[in-house]
PDB file of C-alpha atoms in Angstrom:
ATOM      1  CA  UNK A   1      12.107  19.323  20.187  1.00  0.00           C
ATOM      2  CA  UNK A   2      13.866  16.268  21.605  1.00  0.00           C
ATOM      3  CA  UNK A   3      10.415  15.455  22.930  1.00  0.00           C
ATOM      4  CA  UNK A   4       8.578  15.687  19.692  1.00  0.00           C
ATOM      5  CA  UNK A   5      10.956  13.833  18.379  1.00  0.00           C
ATOM      6  CA  UNK A   6      10.983  10.739  20.613  1.00  0.00           C
ATOM      7  CA  UNK A   7       6.760  10.758  19.556  1.00  0.00           C
ATOM      8  CA  UNK A   8       8.264  10.172  15.910  1.00  0.00           C
ATOM      9  CA  UNK A   9      10.363   7.274  16.638  1.00  0.00           C
ATOM     10  CA  UNK A  10       8.001   5.916  18.905  1.00  0.00           C
ATOM     11  CA  UNK A  11       5.287   6.205  16.167  1.00  0.00           C
ATOM     12  CA  UNK A  12       7.752   4.588  13.662  1.00  0.00           C
ATOM     13  CA  UNK A  13       9.060   1.866  15.605  1.00  0.00           C
ATOM     14  CA  UNK A  14       6.358   0.709  17.367  1.00  0.00           C
ATOM     15  CA  UNK A  15       2.770   2.723  17.596  1.00  0.00           C
ATOM     16  CA  UNK A  16       1.630   3.276  13.957  1.00  0.00           C
ATOM     17  CA  UNK A  17       4.051   2.357  12.048  1.00  0.00           C
ATOM     18  CA  UNK A  18       6.658  -0.758  14.086  1.00  0.00           C
ATOM     19  CA  UNK A  19       4.511  -3.285  15.487  1.00  0.00           C
ATOM     20  CA  UNK A  20       1.431  -2.331  15.269  1.00  0.00           C
ATOM     21  CA  UNK A  21       1.926  -1.617  11.156  1.00  0.00           C
ATOM     22  CA  UNK A  22       3.484  -5.107  11.142  1.00  0.00           C
ATOM     23  CA  UNK A  23       1.055  -6.806  13.291  1.00  0.00           C
ATOM     24  CA  UNK A  24      -2.576  -5.616  11.500  1.00  0.00           C
ATOM     25  CA  UNK A  25      -0.667  -6.361   7.618  1.00  0.00           C
ATOM     26  CA  UNK A  26      -0.180  -9.596   9.132  1.00  0.00           C
ATOM     27  CA  UNK A  27      -3.577  -9.913  10.422  1.00  0.00           C
ATOM     28  CA  UNK A  28      -4.790  -8.283   7.309  1.00  0.00           C
ATOM     29  CA  UNK A  29      -3.541 -11.038   4.384  1.00  0.00           C
ATOM     30  CA  UNK A  30      -4.336 -13.790   6.929  1.00  0.00           C
ATOM     31  CA  UNK A  31      -7.937 -12.773   6.754  1.00  0.00           C
ATOM     32  CA  UNK A  32      -7.280 -12.467   2.579  1.00  0.00           C
ATOM     33  CA  UNK A  33      -6.274 -15.600   2.325  1.00  0.00           C
ATOM     34  CA  UNK A  34      -9.091 -16.814   4.873  1.00  0.00           C
ATOM     35  CA  UNK A  35     -11.568 -15.612   2.391  1.00  0.00           C
ATOM     36  CA  UNK A  36      -9.794 -16.075  -1.119  1.00  0.00           C
ATOM     37  CA  UNK A  37     -10.461 -20.102   0.418  1.00  0.00           C
ATOM     38  CA  UNK A  38     -13.829 -19.848   1.509  1.00  0.00           C
ATOM     39  CA  UNK A  39     -14.913 -18.103  -1.952  1.00  0.00           C
ATOM     40  CA  UNK A  40     -13.297 -20.987  -4.040  1.00  0.00           C
ATOM     41  CA  UNK A  41     -14.689 -23.285  -1.703  1.00  0.00           C
ATOM     42  CA  UNK A  42     -11.677 -24.359   0.470  1.00  0.00           C
ATOM     43  CA  UNK A  43     -11.369 -24.379   3.911  1.00  0.00           C
ATOM     44  CA  UNK A  44      -7.941 -22.088   3.782  1.00  0.00           C
ATOM     45  CA  UNK A  45      -4.643 -21.298   6.224  1.00  0.00           C
ATOM     46  CA  UNK A  46      -5.554 -20.232  10.173  1.00  0.00           C
ATOM     47  CA  UNK A  47      -6.246 -16.548  10.068  1.00  0.00           C
ATOM     48  CA  UNK A  48      -2.553 -16.557  12.252  1.00  0.00           C
ATOM     49  CA  UNK A  49      -0.407 -18.246   9.627  1.00  0.00           C
ATOM     50  CA  UNK A  50       0.773 -15.155   7.969  1.00  0.00           C
ATOM     51  CA  UNK A  51       3.177 -14.811  11.584  1.00  0.00           C
ATOM     52  CA  UNK A  52       3.665 -18.377  11.545  1.00  0.00           C
ATOM     53  CA  UNK A  53       5.474 -18.356   7.801  1.00  0.00           C
ATOM     54  CA  UNK A  54       6.837 -15.250   9.764  1.00  0.00           C
ATOM     55  CA  UNK A  55       9.209 -16.881  12.269  1.00  0.00           C
ATOM     56  CA  UNK A  56       9.573 -19.682   9.835  1.00  0.00           C
ATOM     57  CA  UNK A  57      11.497 -18.146   7.973  1.00  0.00           C
ATOM     58  CA  UNK A  58      13.182 -16.226  10.728  1.00  0.00           C
ATOM     59  CA  UNK A  59      14.422 -18.809  11.120  1.00  0.00           C
ATOM     60  CA  UNK A  60      15.477 -20.259   7.908  1.00  0.00           C
ATOM     61  CA  UNK A  61      19.637 -20.001   6.720  1.00  0.00           C
ATOM     62  CA  UNK A  62      19.907 -17.062   3.421  1.00  0.00           C
ATOM     63  CA  UNK A  63      21.005 -18.569   0.482  1.00  0.00           C
ATOM     64  CA  UNK A  64      22.511 -15.578  -2.005  1.00  0.00           C
ATOM     65  CA  UNK A  65      23.841 -16.736  -5.464  1.00  0.00           C
ATOM     66  CA  UNK A  66      26.752 -16.453  -5.841  1.00  0.00           C
ATOM     67  CA  UNK A  67      25.558 -14.557  -9.730  1.00  0.00           C
ATOM     68  CA  UNK A  68      24.279 -11.957  -7.489  1.00  0.00           C
ATOM     69  CA  UNK A  69      25.434  -8.437  -5.783  1.00  0.00           C
ATOM     70  CA  UNK A  70      25.596  -9.173  -2.083  1.00  0.00           C
ATOM     71  CA  UNK A  71      25.781  -5.616  -0.579  1.00  0.00           C
ATOM     72  CA  UNK A  72      22.105  -4.902  -2.775  1.00  0.00           C
ATOM     73  CA  UNK A  73      20.476  -8.346  -2.537  1.00  0.00           C
ATOM     74  CA  UNK A  74      21.153  -7.632   0.797  1.00  0.00           C
ATOM     75  CA  UNK A  75      20.058  -4.196   1.528  1.00  0.00           C
ATOM     76  CA  UNK A  76      16.906  -3.591   0.010  1.00  0.00           C
ATOM     77  CA  UNK A  77      14.665  -5.494   2.185  1.00  0.00           C
ATOM     78  CA  UNK A  78      15.944  -3.379   4.989  1.00  0.00           C
ATOM     79  CA  UNK A  79      15.205  -0.311   2.734  1.00  0.00           C
ATOM     80  CA  UNK A  80      11.239  -1.494   1.754  1.00  0.00           C
ATOM     81  CA  UNK A  81      11.185  -1.979   5.500  1.00  0.00           C
ATOM     82  CA  UNK A  82      12.155   1.193   6.864  1.00  0.00           C
ATOM     83  CA  UNK A  83      10.099   2.805   4.511  1.00  0.00           C
ATOM     84  CA  UNK A  84       7.029   1.845   5.339  1.00  0.00           C
ATOM     85  CA  UNK A  85       7.633   1.944   8.740  1.00  0.00           C
ATOM     86  CA  UNK A  86       7.457   5.454   8.558  1.00  0.00           C
ATOM     87  CA  UNK A  87       4.935   5.141   5.958  1.00  0.00           C
ATOM     88  CA  UNK A  88       2.946   3.742   8.450  1.00  0.00           C
ATOM     89  CA  UNK A  89       3.411   5.893  11.342  1.00  0.00           C
ATOM     90  CA  UNK A  90       2.414   8.457   8.844  1.00  0.00           C
ATOM     91  CA  UNK A  91      -1.304   7.881   8.524  1.00  0.00           C
ATOM     92  CA  UNK A  92      -3.415   9.078  10.903  1.00  0.00           C
ATOM     93  CA  UNK A  93      -6.599   7.450  12.479  1.00  0.00           C
ATOM     94  CA  UNK A  94      -8.910   9.484  13.046  1.00  0.00           C
ATOM     95  CA  UNK A  95     -10.286   9.582  16.629  1.00  0.00           C
ATOM     96  CA  UNK A  96      -7.344   7.851  18.012  1.00  0.00           C
ATOM     97  CA  UNK A  97      -4.113   9.001  16.927  1.00  0.00           C
ATOM     98  CA  UNK A  98      -2.692  12.546  14.372  1.00  0.00           C
ATOM     99  CA  UNK A  99       0.564  12.262  13.022  1.00  0.00           C
ATOM    100  CA  UNK A 100       3.313  13.808  14.068  1.00  0.00           C
ATOM    101  CA  UNK A 101       4.940  17.136  11.754  1.00  0.00           C
ATOM    102  CA  UNK A 102       7.360  16.007  12.499  1.00  0.00           C
ATOM    103  CA  UNK A 103       6.631  13.274   9.699  1.00  0.00           C
ATOM    104  CA  UNK A 104       6.625  15.095   6.961  1.00  0.00           C
ATOM    105  CA  UNK A 105       2.864  15.968   4.525  1.00  0.00           C
ATOM    106  CA  UNK A 106       1.276  14.680   1.608  1.00  0.00           C
ATOM    107  CA  UNK A 107       4.024  14.184  -0.510  1.00  0.00           C
ATOM    108  CA  UNK A 108       6.433  12.614   1.408  1.00  0.00           C
ATOM    109  CA  UNK A 109       3.914   9.757   1.853  1.00  0.00           C
ATOM    110  CA  UNK A 110       3.265   9.429  -1.654  1.00  0.00           C
ATOM    111  CA  UNK A 111       7.082   8.846  -2.242  1.00  0.00           C
ATOM    112  CA  UNK A 112       7.386   6.649   0.294  1.00  0.00           C
ATOM    113  CA  UNK A 113       4.493   3.986  -0.921  1.00  0.00           C
ATOM    114  CA  UNK A 114       6.938   3.965  -3.741  1.00  0.00           C
ATOM    115  CA  UNK A 115      10.220   2.797  -1.892  1.00  0.00           C
ATOM    116  CA  UNK A 116       8.944  -0.751  -1.939  1.00  0.00           C
ATOM    117  CA  UNK A 117       8.299  -1.040  -5.404  1.00  0.00           C
ATOM    118  CA  UNK A 118      12.057   0.029  -5.991  1.00  0.00           C
ATOM    119  CA  UNK A 119      13.538  -1.687  -3.718  1.00  0.00           C
ATOM    120  CA  UNK A 120      11.623  -5.012  -5.777  1.00  0.00           C
ATOM    121  CA  UNK A 121      12.965  -3.819  -8.487  1.00  0.00           C
ATOM    122  CA  UNK A 122      16.597  -3.668  -7.163  1.00  0.00           C
ATOM    123  CA  UNK A 123      15.832  -6.759  -5.393  1.00  0.00           C
ATOM    124  CA  UNK A 124      15.626  -8.724  -8.844  1.00  0.00           C
ATOM    125  CA  UNK A 125      18.496  -6.582 -10.394  1.00  0.00           C
ATOM    126  CA  UNK A 126      20.821  -7.823  -8.493  1.00  0.00           C
ATOM    127  CA  UNK A 127      19.387 -11.260  -7.902  1.00  0.00           C
ATOM    128  CA  UNK A 128      21.261 -12.265 -10.805  1.00  0.00           C
ATOM    129  CA  UNK A 129      18.003 -14.371 -11.744  1.00  0.00           C
ATOM    130  CA  UNK A 130      16.475 -14.199 -15.068  1.00  0.00           C
ATOM    131  CA  UNK A 131      13.243 -14.479 -13.381  1.00  0.00           C
ATOM    132  CA  UNK A 132      13.862 -12.215 -11.274  1.00  0.00           C
ATOM    133  CA  UNK A 133      15.170  -9.681 -14.383  1.00  0.00           C
ATOM    134  CA  UNK A 134      11.354 -10.206 -16.053  1.00  0.00           C
ATOM    135  CA  UNK A 135       9.651  -9.718 -12.573  1.00  0.00           C
ATOM    136  CA  UNK A 136      12.330  -6.172 -12.647  1.00  0.00           C
ATOM    137  CA  UNK A 137      10.598  -5.143 -16.126  1.00  0.00           C
ATOM    138  CA  UNK A 138       7.419  -5.690 -16.019  1.00  0.00           C
ATOM    139  CA  UNK A 139       8.032  -3.881 -12.096  1.00  0.00           C
ATOM    140  CA  UNK A 140       8.367  -0.749 -13.492  1.00  0.00           C
ATOM    141  CA  UNK A 141       6.723  -1.164 -16.168  1.00  0.00           C
ATOM    142  CA  UNK A 142       3.423  -1.103 -14.011  1.00  0.00           C
ATOM    143  CA  UNK A 143       4.706   1.325 -11.390  1.00  0.00           C
ATOM    144  CA  UNK A 144       5.414   4.042 -14.073  1.00  0.00           C
ATOM    145  CA  UNK A 145       1.643   3.226 -15.729  1.00  0.00           C
ATOM    146  CA  UNK A 146      -0.320   3.375 -12.203  1.00  0.00           C
ATOM    147  CA  UNK A 147       1.768   6.863 -10.691  1.00  0.00           C
ATOM    148  CA  UNK A 148       0.613   9.518 -12.655  1.00  0.00           C
ATOM    149  CA  UNK A 149      -3.462   7.759 -12.002  1.00  0.00           C
ATOM    150  CA  UNK A 150      -2.583   8.209  -8.042  1.00  0.00           C
ATOM    151  CA  UNK A 151      -0.575  11.673  -8.832  1.00  0.00           C
ATOM    152  CA  UNK A 152      -4.077  13.000  -9.623  1.00  0.00           C
ATOM    153  CA  UNK A 153      -6.300  11.397  -7.011  1.00  0.00           C
ATOM    154  CA  UNK A 154      -4.602  13.275  -4.759  1.00  0.00           C
ATOM    155  CA  UNK A 155      -4.525  16.208  -6.045  1.00  0.00           C
ATOM    156  CA  UNK A 156      -7.861  16.032  -6.406  1.00  0.00           C
ATOM    157  CA  UNK A 157      -8.149  15.529  -2.654  1.00  0.00           C
ATOM    158  CA  UNK A 158      -5.432  18.428  -1.600  1.00  0.00           C
ATOM    159  CA  UNK A 159      -7.529  21.547  -3.902  1.00  0.00           C
ATOM    160  CA  UNK A 160      -9.804  20.444  -3.275  1.00  0.00           C
ATOM    161  CA  UNK A 161      -9.509  19.840   0.565  1.00  0.00           C
ATOM    162  CA  UNK A 162      -7.278  22.628   0.495  1.00  0.00           C
ATOM    163  CA  UNK A 163     -10.225  24.937  -1.277  1.00  0.00           C
ATOM    164  CA  UNK A 164     -12.555  23.831   1.816  1.00  0.00           C
ATOM    165  CA  UNK A 165      -9.520  25.253   4.274  1.00  0.00           C
ATOM    166  CA  UNK A 166      -9.355  28.632   2.032  1.00  0.00           C
ATOM    167  CA  UNK A 167      -5.694  26.781   1.191  1.00  0.00           C
ATOM    168  CA  UNK A 168      -4.074  27.657  -1.965  1.00  0.00           C
ATOM    169  CA  UNK A 169      -3.348  22.950  -1.305  1.00  0.00           C
ATOM    170  CA  UNK A 170      -3.847  21.121   1.570  1.00  0.00           C
ATOM    171  CA  UNK A 171      -0.933  19.163   2.066  1.00  0.00           C
ATOM    172  CA  UNK A 172      -1.547  17.766   5.728  1.00  0.00           C
ATOM    173  CA  UNK A 173      -3.196  14.386   6.341  1.00  0.00           C
ATOM    174  CA  UNK A 174      -4.336  15.414   9.697  1.00  0.00           C
ATOM    175  CA  UNK A 175      -6.042  18.290   8.153  1.00  0.00           C
ATOM    176  CA  UNK A 176      -7.973  16.438   5.128  1.00  0.00           C
ATOM    177  CA  UNK A 177      -9.144  14.256   8.207  1.00  0.00           C
ATOM    178  CA  UNK A 178      -9.894  16.528  10.725  1.00  0.00           C
ATOM    179  CA  UNK A 179     -11.868  19.771   7.744  1.00  0.00           C
ATOM    180  CA  UNK A 180     -13.973  15.342   7.294  1.00  0.00           C
ATOM    181  CA  UNK A 181     -14.260  14.765  10.802  1.00  0.00           C
ATOM    182  CA  UNK A 182     -16.050  18.226  10.914  1.00  0.00           C
ATOM    183  CA  UNK A 183     -18.015  18.433   7.123  1.00  0.00           C
ATOM    184  CA  UNK A 184     -18.600  14.966   6.036  1.00  0.00           C
ATOM    185  CA  UNK A 185     -16.120  12.171   4.879  1.00  0.00           C
ATOM    186  CA  UNK A 186     -14.984  13.845   0.524  1.00  0.00           C
ATOM    187  CA  UNK A 187     -16.152  10.319  -0.117  1.00  0.00           C
ATOM    188  CA  UNK A 188     -20.080  10.788  -0.611  1.00  0.00           C
ATOM    189  CA  UNK A 189     -18.920  14.572  -2.428  1.00  0.00           C
ATOM    190  CA  UNK A 190     -19.713  13.341  -6.390  1.00  0.00           C
ATOM    191  CA  UNK A 191     -17.532  16.099  -7.714  1.00  0.00           C
ATOM    192  CA  UNK A 192     -14.737  13.759  -5.715  1.00  0.00           C
ATOM    193  CA  UNK A 193     -15.726  10.451  -7.118  1.00  0.00           C
ATOM    194  CA  UNK A 194     -13.473  10.422 -10.090  1.00  0.00           C
ATOM    195  CA  UNK A 195     -10.278  10.605  -7.396  1.00  0.00           C
ATOM    196  CA  UNK A 196     -12.304   8.191  -5.030  1.00  0.00           C
ATOM    197  CA  UNK A 197     -12.226   5.505  -8.408  1.00  0.00           C
ATOM    198  CA  UNK A 198      -8.738   6.217  -9.586  1.00  0.00           C
ATOM    199  CA  UNK A 199      -7.774   5.376  -6.086  1.00  0.00           C
ATOM    200  CA  UNK A 200      -9.540   2.400  -5.677  1.00  0.00           C
ATOM    201  CA  UNK A 201      -7.595   1.735  -9.370  1.00  0.00           C
ATOM    202  CA  UNK A 202      -4.294   2.096  -7.810  1.00  0.00           C
ATOM    203  CA  UNK A 203      -4.865  -0.097  -4.375  1.00  0.00           C
ATOM    204  CA  UNK A 204      -4.392  -4.183  -6.591  1.00  0.00           C
ATOM    205  CA  UNK A 205      -1.775  -2.893  -8.480  1.00  0.00           C
ATOM    206  CA  UNK A 206       0.235  -1.549  -5.549  1.00  0.00           C
ATOM    207  CA  UNK A 207      -0.209  -4.314  -3.587  1.00  0.00           C
ATOM    208  CA  UNK A 208       0.175  -7.130  -6.359  1.00  0.00           C
ATOM    209  CA  UNK A 209      -3.451  -8.442  -5.699  1.00  0.00           C
ATOM    210  CA  UNK A 210      -5.273 -10.153  -9.530  1.00  0.00           C
ATOM    211  CA  UNK A 211      -5.156  -9.694 -12.044  1.00  0.00           C
ATOM    212  CA  UNK A 212      -1.983  -6.484 -11.496  1.00  0.00           C
ATOM    213  CA  UNK A 213      -0.256  -9.871  -9.618  1.00  0.00           C
ATOM    214  CA  UNK A 214       2.377  -9.964 -12.922  1.00  0.00           C
ATOM    215  CA  UNK A 215       5.441  -9.452 -11.485  1.00  0.00           C
ATOM    216  CA  UNK A 216       5.681 -12.089  -8.963  1.00  0.00           C
ATOM    217  CA  UNK A 217       3.840 -14.599 -11.361  1.00  0.00           C
ATOM    218  CA  UNK A 218       4.294 -17.704  -9.437  1.00  0.00           C
ATOM    219  CA  UNK A 219       2.897 -19.092 -12.458  1.00  0.00           C
ATOM    220  CA  UNK A 220       5.154 -17.796 -15.349  1.00  0.00           C
ATOM    221  CA  UNK A 221       8.474 -16.262 -13.804  1.00  0.00           C
ATOM    222  CA  UNK A 222       8.367 -18.190 -10.212  1.00  0.00           C
ATOM    223  CA  UNK A 223       7.307 -14.712  -7.996  1.00  0.00           C
ATOM    224  CA  UNK A 224      10.629 -12.909 -10.214  1.00  0.00           C
ATOM    225  CA  UNK A 225      11.835 -10.252  -7.677  1.00  0.00           C
ATOM    226  CA  UNK A 226      11.691 -12.813  -4.750  1.00  0.00           C
ATOM    227  CA  UNK A 227      12.486 -15.735  -6.623  1.00  0.00           C
ATOM    228  CA  UNK A 228      16.557 -16.289  -4.892  1.00  0.00           C
ATOM    229  CA  UNK A 229      15.045 -14.894  -1.943  1.00  0.00           C
ATOM    230  CA  UNK A 230      15.271 -17.483   1.042  1.00  0.00           C
ATOM    231  CA  UNK A 231      15.190 -16.688   4.979  1.00  0.00           C
ATOM    232  CA  UNK A 232      15.110 -14.362   7.451  1.00  0.00           C
ATOM    233  CA  UNK A 233      15.527 -11.521   4.172  1.00  0.00           C
ATOM    234  CA  UNK A 234      12.334 -12.857   2.613  1.00  0.00           C
ATOM    235  CA  UNK A 235      10.033 -12.209   5.461  1.00  0.00           C
ATOM    236  CA  UNK A 236      11.076  -8.573   5.510  1.00  0.00           C
ATOM    237  CA  UNK A 237       9.718  -8.574   1.960  1.00  0.00           C
ATOM    238  CA  UNK A 238       6.802 -10.450   2.939  1.00  0.00           C
ATOM    239  CA  UNK A 239       6.625  -8.117   6.291  1.00  0.00           C
ATOM    240  CA  UNK A 240       7.045  -5.396   3.574  1.00  0.00           C
ATOM    241  CA  UNK A 241       4.188  -6.247   1.208  1.00  0.00           C
ATOM    242  CA  UNK A 242       1.962  -6.243   4.708  1.00  0.00           C
ATOM    243  CA  UNK A 243       3.218  -3.567   6.642  1.00  0.00           C
ATOM    244  CA  UNK A 244       1.914  -1.295   2.612  1.00  0.00           C
ATOM    245  CA  UNK A 245      -1.445  -3.228   1.942  1.00  0.00           C
ATOM    246  CA  UNK A 246      -2.480  -0.680   5.927  1.00  0.00           C
ATOM    247  CA  UNK A 247      -0.304   2.202   4.369  1.00  0.00           C
ATOM    248  CA  UNK A 248      -1.849   2.112   1.030  1.00  0.00           C
ATOM    249  CA  UNK A 249      -5.655   1.624   2.614  1.00  0.00           C
ATOM    250  CA  UNK A 250      -5.064   3.541   4.868  1.00  0.00           C
ATOM    251  CA  UNK A 251      -4.036   6.325   3.153  1.00  0.00           C
ATOM    252  CA  UNK A 252      -6.994   5.531   1.432  1.00  0.00           C
ATOM    253  CA  UNK A 253      -9.284   5.471   4.238  1.00  0.00           C
ATOM    254  CA  UNK A 254      -8.224   8.939   5.582  1.00  0.00           C
ATOM    255  CA  UNK A 255      -8.745  10.895   2.129  1.00  0.00           C
ATOM    256  CA  UNK A 256     -11.896   9.566   1.019  1.00  0.00           C
ATOM    257  CA  UNK A 257     -13.706   8.008   4.612  1.00  0.00           C
ATOM    258  CA  UNK A 258     -12.161   8.764   7.523  1.00  0.00           C
ATOM    259  CA  UNK A 259     -14.900   9.780  10.072  1.00  0.00           C
ATOM    260  CA  UNK A 260     -14.966   7.625  13.497  1.00  0.00           C
ATOM    261  CA  UNK A 261     -16.034   7.805  16.653  1.00  0.00           C
ATOM    262  CA  UNK A 262     -12.987   8.847  19.458  1.00  0.00           C
ATOM    263  CA  UNK A 263     -10.868   6.984  21.297  1.00  0.00           C
ATOM    264  CA  UNK A 264     -10.172   3.023  20.907  1.00  0.00           C
ATOM    265  CA  UNK A 265     -13.537   2.779  18.928  1.00  0.00           C
ATOM    266  CA  UNK A 266     -11.512   5.011  16.364  1.00  0.00           C
ATOM    267  CA  UNK A 267      -8.990   1.971  16.150  1.00  0.00           C
ATOM    268  CA  UNK A 268     -11.252  -0.254  15.952  1.00  0.00           C
ATOM    269  CA  UNK A 269     -13.866   1.629  13.551  1.00  0.00           C
ATOM    270  CA  UNK A 270      -9.976   2.196  10.795  1.00  0.00           C
ATOM    271  CA  UNK A 271      -9.382  -1.041  11.372  1.00  0.00           C
ATOM    272  CA  UNK A 272     -12.721  -2.835  10.320  1.00  0.00           C
ATOM    273  CA  UNK A 273     -12.430  -0.467   7.588  1.00  0.00           C
ATOM    274  CA  UNK A 274      -9.377  -1.638   6.502  1.00  0.00           C
ATOM    275  CA  UNK A 275     -10.176  -5.884   6.881  1.00  0.00           C
ATOM    276  CA  UNK A 276     -13.535  -4.254   4.653  1.00  0.00           C
ATOM    277  CA  UNK A 277     -11.032  -3.261   1.392  1.00  0.00           C
ATOM    278  CA  UNK A 278      -9.496  -6.115   2.328  1.00  0.00           C
ATOM    279  CA  UNK A 279     -12.543  -8.644   1.844  1.00  0.00           C
ATOM    280  CA  UNK A 280     -13.092  -6.898  -1.936  1.00  0.00           C
ATOM    281  CA  UNK A 281      -9.331  -7.208  -2.984  1.00  0.00           C
ATOM    282  CA  UNK A 282     -10.200 -10.738  -1.607  1.00  0.00           C
ATOM    283  CA  UNK A 283     -13.319 -10.861  -3.778  1.00  0.00           C
ATOM    284  CA  UNK A 284     -11.253  -9.375  -6.635  1.00  0.00           C
ATOM    285  CA  UNK A 285      -8.233 -11.587  -6.334  1.00  0.00           C
ATOM    286  CA  UNK A 286     -10.543 -14.809  -6.823  1.00  0.00           C
ATOM    287  CA  UNK A 287     -12.902 -13.542  -9.607  1.00  0.00           C
ATOM    288  CA  UNK A 288     -11.051 -12.624 -12.360  1.00  0.00           C
ATOM    289  CA  UNK A 289      -7.182 -14.105 -13.770  1.00  0.00           C
ATOM    290  CA  UNK A 290      -4.292 -11.945 -14.099  1.00  0.00           C
ATOM    291  CA  UNK A 291      -3.551  -9.857 -17.194  1.00  0.00           C
ATOM    292  CA  UNK A 292      -0.841  -9.842 -19.062  1.00  0.00           C
ATOM    293  CA  UNK A 293       2.140  -6.788 -18.590  1.00  0.00           C
ATOM    294  CA  UNK A 294       1.067  -5.142 -22.157  1.00  0.00           C
ATOM    295  CA  UNK A 295      -3.029  -4.894 -20.694  1.00  0.00           C
ATOM    296  CA  UNK A 296      -2.073  -3.837 -17.683  1.00  0.00           C
ATOM    297  CA  UNK A 297      -0.137  -1.132 -18.165  1.00  0.00           C
ATOM    298  CA  UNK A 298      -2.784   0.013 -20.646  1.00  0.00           C
ATOM    299  CA  UNK A 299      -5.615  -0.543 -18.770  1.00  0.00           C
ATOM    300  CA  UNK A 300      -2.981   2.163 -16.661  1.00  0.00           C
ATOM    301  CA  UNK A 301      -2.592   4.673 -19.158  1.00  0.00           C
ATOM    302  CA  UNK A 302      -6.196   4.427 -20.578  1.00  0.00           C
ATOM    303  CA  UNK A 303      -9.585   4.481 -17.941  1.00  0.00           C
ATOM    304  CA  UNK A 304      -7.294   5.435 -14.703  1.00  0.00           C
ATOM    305  CA  UNK A 305      -5.420   8.042 -16.312  1.00  0.00           C
ATOM    306  CA  UNK A 306      -8.626   9.690 -17.839  1.00  0.00           C
ATOM    307  CA  UNK A 307     -10.860   9.089 -14.558  1.00  0.00           C
ATOM    308  CA  UNK A 308      -7.750  10.754 -12.155  1.00  0.00           C
ATOM    309  CA  UNK A 309      -7.989  13.766 -15.244  1.00  0.00           C
ATOM    310  CA  UNK A 310     -11.984  13.248 -15.450  1.00  0.00           C
ATOM    311  CA  UNK A 311     -11.221  14.367 -11.728  1.00  0.00           C
ATOM    312  CA  UNK A 312      -8.851  17.367 -10.697  1.00  0.00           C
ATOM    313  CA  UNK A 313     -10.432  19.020 -13.874  1.00  0.00           C
ATOM    314  CA  UNK A 314     -13.961  19.231 -11.550  1.00  0.00           C
ATOM    315  CA  UNK A 315     -12.209  20.009  -8.759  1.00  0.00           C
ATOM    316  CA  UNK A 316     -10.087  22.729 -10.519  1.00  0.00           C
ATOM    317  CA  UNK A 317     -13.091  24.257 -11.711  1.00  0.00           C
ATOM    318  CA  UNK A 318     -14.742  24.341  -8.894  1.00  0.00           C
ATOM    319  CA  UNK A 319     -11.898  26.758  -7.438  1.00  0.00           C
TER     320      UNK A 319
END
């Protein structure tokens, strides 16, 4: 039991959560920024620019507005970062890493992925800034809109995997990955295509990629919830966003196309899959403009919700 606990702590702090997830997340941010610059015919920053930015923020002074709730203002960046560290440790890397049973299952991961959004809302409300309050309301509206579709997508995959393995429902990501390693990726199962498309539609809003970067719209609300943050707290919020990219993309890989080689090659393939999905997001961000918040909410309550329901009905019909 003590050995399992130590391995779990190591997974959260060092690999695949903690330091590894930080490094991979910042690297993905660098790839995204460079790709967008190239698509817009700019040179763009170096790939290591997010690392430089983080070091710079950690060395700056923290300024706290007089109107802010000091305790909440300083605490929420730590809560979001801790949640993403644990969530990253729960993502299987096919052929290389299997999470410990102590870390929980798909339900726990679903709630952990929502923690950074809650932390961002609290950050905006605690800052005392009107821009933060607007960002808070926008973030809350879009979270309420996309939480339903992503839950439908996860349930569809869990039911499908459970039926294939002779269980009522499969909530262990490791079991879902192992089944696909032996029987083929769910990505190529036509019955799960609506669930896959639903998950794809969830990624831009959760990661704040255009056209769904509405809560932090720089031209409208000056980064919204982050407008009053500076120094290390801002650095922690940026770091949380980077790790969340790894978690959300890694979860999509584990659910739909985890197949890959064993050993270190499996880790490399996993990272390459993350890069491909980041490049797809960069293309979307460079190609489209920002939606209004009412348009984004209506979109998620309409098309992804319909796709999610369709996927769940198709899976349930096969049980």
